[in-house]
Amino acid sequence: MKIACVQMDIAFGEPETNFQRVTEYLEEAAENGADVIVLPEMWNTGYALTELEKLADGNGKTVDFLKRFAKQHGVHVVGGSVSTKKKDGFYNTMYVVDKTGVLVSEYDKAHRFGLMDEHIHLEEGQSLGTFELDGETFGGVICYDIRFPEWLRAQALNGAKAIFVPAEWPLARIDHWRILLQARAIENQCFIIAANRIGHDPKNEFGGHSMVIAPWGEVRMDMGNTEGIAYTDIDLSEVDEVRTRIPVFDDRRVQLYKKFEKLH
């Protein structure tokens, strides 16, 4: 499976500009034979959270765009995430469309990041975020979600062999980004495919380093801070091999963990 990660700057509060850039990147990746194209977090608006009333997608424009593109080019698209307006508020939403143009997942970011005011402007997601492509199970989380190992473990326990992570991760904490992604790959014995943005918005500088990490934890691809597309091939049979050699899931002691769980 050939993966294309798009690492791009995002025009703050300018959806039309960002749609044009994303269209160009999608076309380039499709022309280069990608099986799956992965976009970064909030690529339609950036973190213009105070302007979501006029900027967020409330009419299905994004998902219709991704469906048309995926079907026309015969490629799966993990549509990063976009700001969306729904009946009960605004969300940070990941759309996944398969190569036939069918929407196979609509995942709203589960954990809101207070340092970027998500808890003020966005609602919490309620779905797990697993889905199927080509008969295999995948998962998807968004940025801050990776700080919650139990959340990615839930996806792995539900069959995910690779987990996609679109992000707008700041440069100031880029070391956390690398370490957390490798840890999530190792502990869940799965591929982690992460697409981060670069550039600036009025309050933040973003760190890039979009990555693909294999189930043993080795970094197969790291884009540094360069804008563009990077490609790498993954073989999902590696997941089965690693999980057979070290059967972590079989050795879990769920009842022991529950015994000592505390609610805070």
Short mmCIF file of C-alpha atoms in Angstrom, two decimals:
data_model
loop_
_atom_site.label_atom_id
_atom_site.label_comp_id
_atom_site.label_asym_id
_atom_site.label_seq_id
_atom_site.Cartn_x
_atom_site.Cartn_y
_atom_site.Cartn_z
CA MET A 1 0.00 0.00 0.00
CA LYS A 2 1.61 3.25 -1.15
CA ILE A 3 1.01 6.07 1.33
CA ALA A 4 1.28 9.76 0.40
CA CYS A 5 1.53 12.24 3.28
CA VAL A 6 0.81 15.88 2.49
CA GLN A 7 2.76 18.35 4.64
CA MET A 8 1.62 21.88 3.91
CA ASP A 9 1.26 25.39 5.25
CA ILE A 10 -2.36 26.38 5.85
CA ALA A 11 -3.73 29.82 5.04
CA PHE A 12 -5.29 31.09 8.28
CA GLY A 13 -9.03 31.63 7.85
CA GLU A 14 -8.96 31.26 4.05
CA PRO A 15 -10.91 28.13 3.02
CA GLU A 16 -10.85 28.85 -0.72
CA THR A 17 -7.06 29.23 -0.75
CA ASN A 18 -6.66 26.02 1.19
CA PHE A 19 -9.04 24.08 -1.06
CA GLN A 20 -6.96 25.10 -4.07
CA ARG A 21 -3.71 24.01 -2.42
CA VAL A 22 -5.18 20.70 -1.29
CA THR A 23 -6.59 20.02 -4.76
CA GLU A 24 -3.12 20.48 -6.27
CA TYR A 25 -1.52 18.18 -3.71
CA LEU A 26 -4.19 15.50 -4.15
CA GLU A 27 -3.76 15.56 -7.91
CA GLU A 28 0.01 15.29 -7.62
CA ALA A 29 -0.21 12.34 -5.21
CA ALA A 30 -2.75 10.52 -7.39
CA GLU A 31 -0.58 11.02 -10.47
CA ASN A 32 2.33 9.47 -8.57
CA GLY A 33 0.40 6.29 -7.86
CA ALA A 34 -0.60 6.72 -4.22
CA ASP A 35 -3.07 4.20 -2.82
CA VAL A 36 -3.88 6.38 0.21
CA ILE A 37 -3.44 10.16 0.50
CA VAL A 38 -3.31 11.71 3.97
CA LEU A 39 -3.94 15.40 4.72
CA PRO A 40 -3.17 17.42 7.89
CA GLU A 41 -5.54 18.68 10.58
CA MET A 42 -7.95 21.62 10.06
CA TRP A 43 -6.65 22.19 6.55
CA ASN A 44 -9.68 24.20 5.45
CA THR A 45 -9.42 27.02 8.01
CA GLY A 46 -6.48 26.51 10.32
CA TYR A 47 -7.13 27.37 13.96
CA ALA A 48 -9.34 30.37 13.20
CA LEU A 49 -11.67 29.13 15.93
CA THR A 50 -13.24 32.49 16.70
CA GLU A 51 -14.41 32.73 13.06
CA LEU A 52 -15.97 29.30 12.68
CA GLU A 53 -19.48 30.67 12.32
CA LYS A 54 -18.57 32.02 8.90
CA LEU A 55 -15.70 29.67 7.97
CA ALA A 56 -16.61 26.12 9.09
CA ASP A 57 -18.04 23.69 6.56
CA GLY A 58 -21.75 23.40 7.23
CA ASN A 59 -23.05 22.28 3.84
CA GLY A 60 -21.04 19.15 3.06
CA LYS A 61 -18.67 20.90 0.65
CA THR A 62 -15.59 19.09 1.94
CA VAL A 63 -16.97 15.57 1.96
CA ASP A 64 -18.51 16.04 -1.50
CA PHE A 65 -15.17 17.30 -2.79
CA LEU A 66 -13.29 14.32 -1.32
CA LYS A 67 -15.85 11.84 -2.66
CA ARG A 68 -15.60 13.22 -6.19
CA PHE A 69 -11.82 13.24 -6.15
CA ALA A 70 -11.45 9.73 -4.68
CA LYS A 71 -13.88 8.20 -7.17
CA GLN A 72 -12.40 10.03 -10.17
CA HIS A 73 -8.84 9.01 -9.34
CA GLY A 74 -9.48 5.61 -7.73
CA VAL A 75 -7.58 6.51 -4.56
CA HIS A 76 -8.39 6.36 -0.85
CA VAL A 77 -8.30 9.76 0.89
CA VAL A 78 -7.81 10.26 4.61
CA GLY A 79 -9.04 13.82 4.53
CA GLY A 80 -7.01 15.06 7.48
CA SER A 81 -9.58 17.02 9.37
CA VAL A 82 -11.65 20.12 8.75
CA SER A 83 -13.71 22.46 10.88
CA THR A 84 -17.38 21.54 10.52
CA LYS A 85 -20.67 23.06 11.65
CA LYS A 86 -23.27 20.56 12.84
CA LYS A 87 -26.64 20.90 14.52
CA ASP A 88 -25.21 21.03 18.04
CA GLY A 89 -22.06 23.06 17.40
CA PHE A 90 -18.65 23.05 15.74
CA TYR A 91 -16.40 20.01 15.40
CA ASN A 92 -12.92 19.07 14.24
CA THR A 93 -13.84 16.29 11.79
CA MET A 94 -11.85 13.67 9.90
CA TYR A 95 -13.49 12.34 6.74
CA VAL A 96 -12.19 9.12 5.16
CA VAL A 97 -13.35 8.29 1.64
CA ASP A 98 -12.50 5.07 -0.16
CA LYS A 99 -11.43 4.76 -3.77
CA THR A 100 -15.02 4.23 -4.95
CA GLY A 101 -16.08 7.57 -3.48
CA VAL A 102 -17.86 6.14 -0.43
CA LEU A 103 -17.52 7.90 2.93
CA VAL A 104 -16.28 5.13 5.25
CA SER A 105 -15.56 7.20 8.37
CA GLU A 106 -16.59 10.50 9.92
CA TYR A 107 -14.61 10.96 13.13
CA ASP A 108 -14.82 14.00 15.39
CA LYS A 109 -11.75 14.74 17.51
CA ALA A 110 -12.34 13.14 20.90
CA HIS A 111 -9.96 15.15 23.09
CA ARG A 112 -10.03 18.94 22.98
CA PHE A 113 -6.76 20.81 23.43
CA GLY A 114 -7.18 23.60 25.94
CA LEU A 115 -3.97 25.46 25.03
CA MET A 116 -5.49 26.22 21.62
CA ASP A 117 -8.99 26.96 23.03
CA GLU A 118 -10.64 23.92 21.50
CA HIS A 119 -12.63 23.39 24.69
CA ILE A 120 -14.21 26.82 24.18
CA HIS A 121 -15.12 26.55 20.51
CA LEU A 122 -15.43 22.85 19.64
CA GLU A 123 -17.60 19.94 20.76
CA GLU A 124 -16.18 16.56 21.79
CA GLY A 125 -16.40 13.61 19.42
CA GLN A 126 -18.15 10.41 20.49
CA SER A 127 -17.13 7.78 17.89
CA LEU A 128 -14.20 5.33 17.89
CA GLY A 129 -12.88 6.17 14.44
CA THR A 130 -12.13 2.72 13.01
CA PHE A 131 -12.93 1.92 9.37
CA GLU A 132 -12.08 -0.44 6.52
CA LEU A 133 -10.11 0.08 3.32
CA ASP A 134 -9.46 -2.80 0.91
CA GLY A 135 -10.75 -5.29 3.49
CA GLU A 136 -8.32 -4.17 6.23
CA THR A 137 -9.15 -2.31 9.44
CA PHE A 138 -7.63 1.10 10.15
CA GLY A 139 -8.06 3.76 12.78
CA GLY A 140 -7.91 7.52 12.81
CA VAL A 141 -7.26 10.05 15.57
CA ILE A 142 -6.46 13.76 15.50
CA CYS A 143 -3.39 15.49 16.96
CA TYR A 144 -3.92 15.84 20.77
CA ASP A 145 -5.62 12.42 20.79
CA ILE A 146 -2.18 10.75 20.69
CA ARG A 147 -1.54 11.85 24.29
CA PHE A 148 -4.22 9.35 25.38
CA PRO A 149 -2.74 5.85 24.91
CA GLU A 150 -5.95 4.13 25.96
CA TRP A 151 -7.77 5.75 23.04
CA LEU A 152 -5.41 4.42 20.37
CA ARG A 153 -5.31 1.07 22.19
CA ALA A 154 -9.09 0.90 21.83
CA GLN A 155 -8.69 1.22 18.06
CA ALA A 156 -5.99 -1.45 17.98
CA LEU A 157 -8.15 -3.79 20.06
CA ASN A 158 -10.90 -3.27 17.51
CA GLY A 159 -8.64 -4.49 14.74
CA ALA A 160 -6.76 -1.42 13.48
CA LYS A 161 -3.47 -2.37 11.81
CA ALA A 162 -2.58 1.22 11.02
CA ILE A 163 -3.69 4.46 12.65
CA PHE A 164 -3.74 7.78 10.80
CA VAL A 165 -2.90 10.96 12.70
CA PRO A 166 -3.56 14.33 11.03
CA ALA A 167 -2.20 17.17 13.14
CA GLU A 168 -1.35 20.81 13.69
CA TRP A 169 1.39 20.06 16.21
CA PRO A 170 3.45 23.08 17.33
CA LEU A 171 7.21 23.22 16.84
CA ALA A 172 7.72 23.95 20.55
CA ARG A 173 6.66 20.39 21.42
CA ILE A 174 7.91 18.54 18.34
CA ASP A 175 10.05 16.19 20.48
CA HIS A 176 6.86 15.03 22.20
CA TRP A 177 5.33 14.43 18.75
CA ARG A 178 8.11 12.07 17.67
CA ILE A 179 8.28 10.16 20.94
CA LEU A 180 4.53 9.77 21.35
CA LEU A 181 4.06 8.55 17.79
CA GLN A 182 6.79 5.94 18.18
CA ALA A 183 5.37 4.84 21.52
CA ARG A 184 1.87 4.48 20.08
CA ALA A 185 3.27 2.33 17.23
CA ILE A 186 5.32 0.10 19.54
CA GLU A 187 2.68 -0.45 22.23
CA ASN A 188 -0.09 -1.15 19.70
CA GLN A 189 2.17 -3.06 17.30
CA CYS A 190 0.75 -1.20 14.33
CA PHE A 191 1.71 1.38 11.73
CA ILE A 192 1.32 5.03 12.67
CA ILE A 193 0.85 7.38 9.70
CA ALA A 194 1.00 11.01 10.78
CA ALA A 195 0.56 14.15 8.65
CA ASN A 196 1.47 17.38 10.40
CA ARG A 197 1.38 20.92 9.02
CA ILE A 198 4.19 23.46 8.77
CA GLY A 199 4.22 27.26 8.80
CA HIS A 200 2.67 29.80 11.15
CA ASP A 201 -0.63 31.19 12.28
CA PRO A 202 -1.05 34.34 14.41
CA LYS A 203 -0.20 32.46 17.63
CA ASN A 204 1.82 29.36 16.71
CA GLU A 205 4.69 27.95 14.67
CA PHE A 206 4.10 24.38 13.53
CA GLY A 207 6.64 21.60 13.47
CA GLY A 208 6.15 19.41 10.42
CA HIS A 209 7.93 16.06 10.73
CA SER A 210 5.08 14.09 9.20
CA MET A 211 6.03 10.48 9.82
CA VAL A 212 5.34 6.85 9.04
CA ILE A 213 6.35 4.48 11.83
CA ALA A 214 6.38 0.68 11.58
CA PRO A 215 5.07 -1.76 14.23
CA TRP A 216 8.57 -2.30 15.72
CA GLY A 217 8.88 1.46 16.16
CA GLU A 218 11.35 2.25 13.37
CA VAL A 219 10.73 5.48 11.49
CA ARG A 220 10.15 4.65 7.83
CA MET A 221 9.62 8.26 6.74
CA ASP A 222 10.17 11.68 8.32
CA MET A 223 9.51 14.80 6.25
CA GLY A 224 11.40 17.25 8.45
CA ASN A 225 10.06 20.78 7.98
CA THR A 226 9.82 20.77 4.19
CA GLU A 227 6.51 21.44 2.48
CA GLY A 228 5.37 18.88 -0.07
CA ILE A 229 4.44 15.20 -0.39
CA ALA A 230 6.38 12.17 0.81
CA TYR A 231 5.66 8.59 -0.19
CA THR A 232 6.31 5.30 1.51
CA ASP A 233 5.07 1.72 1.09
CA ILE A 234 3.64 -0.25 3.99
CA ASP A 235 2.92 -3.98 4.24
CA LEU A 236 0.18 -4.71 6.77
CA SER A 237 1.36 -8.32 7.13
CA GLU A 238 4.16 -6.89 9.29
CA VAL A 239 1.54 -6.16 11.93
CA ASP A 240 0.49 -9.80 12.12
CA GLU A 241 4.12 -10.89 12.35
CA VAL A 242 4.96 -8.54 15.22
CA ARG A 243 1.79 -9.36 17.14
CA THR A 244 2.57 -13.07 16.81
CA ARG A 245 6.18 -12.72 17.99
CA ILE A 246 5.29 -10.66 21.07
CA PRO A 247 1.61 -11.34 21.89
CA VAL A 248 1.02 -8.21 23.95
CA PHE A 249 -2.73 -8.23 23.48
CA ASP A 250 -3.01 -11.82 24.70
CA ASP A 251 -0.98 -10.99 27.82
CA ARG A 252 -3.10 -8.05 28.96
CA ARG A 253 -4.64 -8.32 32.46
CA VAL A 254 -7.82 -6.34 31.98
CA GLN A 255 -9.43 -7.27 35.30
CA LEU A 256 -6.29 -6.20 37.20
CA TYR A 257 -6.31 -2.82 35.47
CA LYS A 258 -9.96 -2.28 36.27
CA LYS A 259 -9.30 -3.10 39.93
CA PHE A 260 -7.00 -0.11 40.27
CA GLU A 261 -8.73 2.37 38.00
CA LYS A 262 -9.69 5.65 39.61
CA LEU A 263 -11.91 8.38 38.26
CA HIS A 264 -10.54 11.92 38.52
#
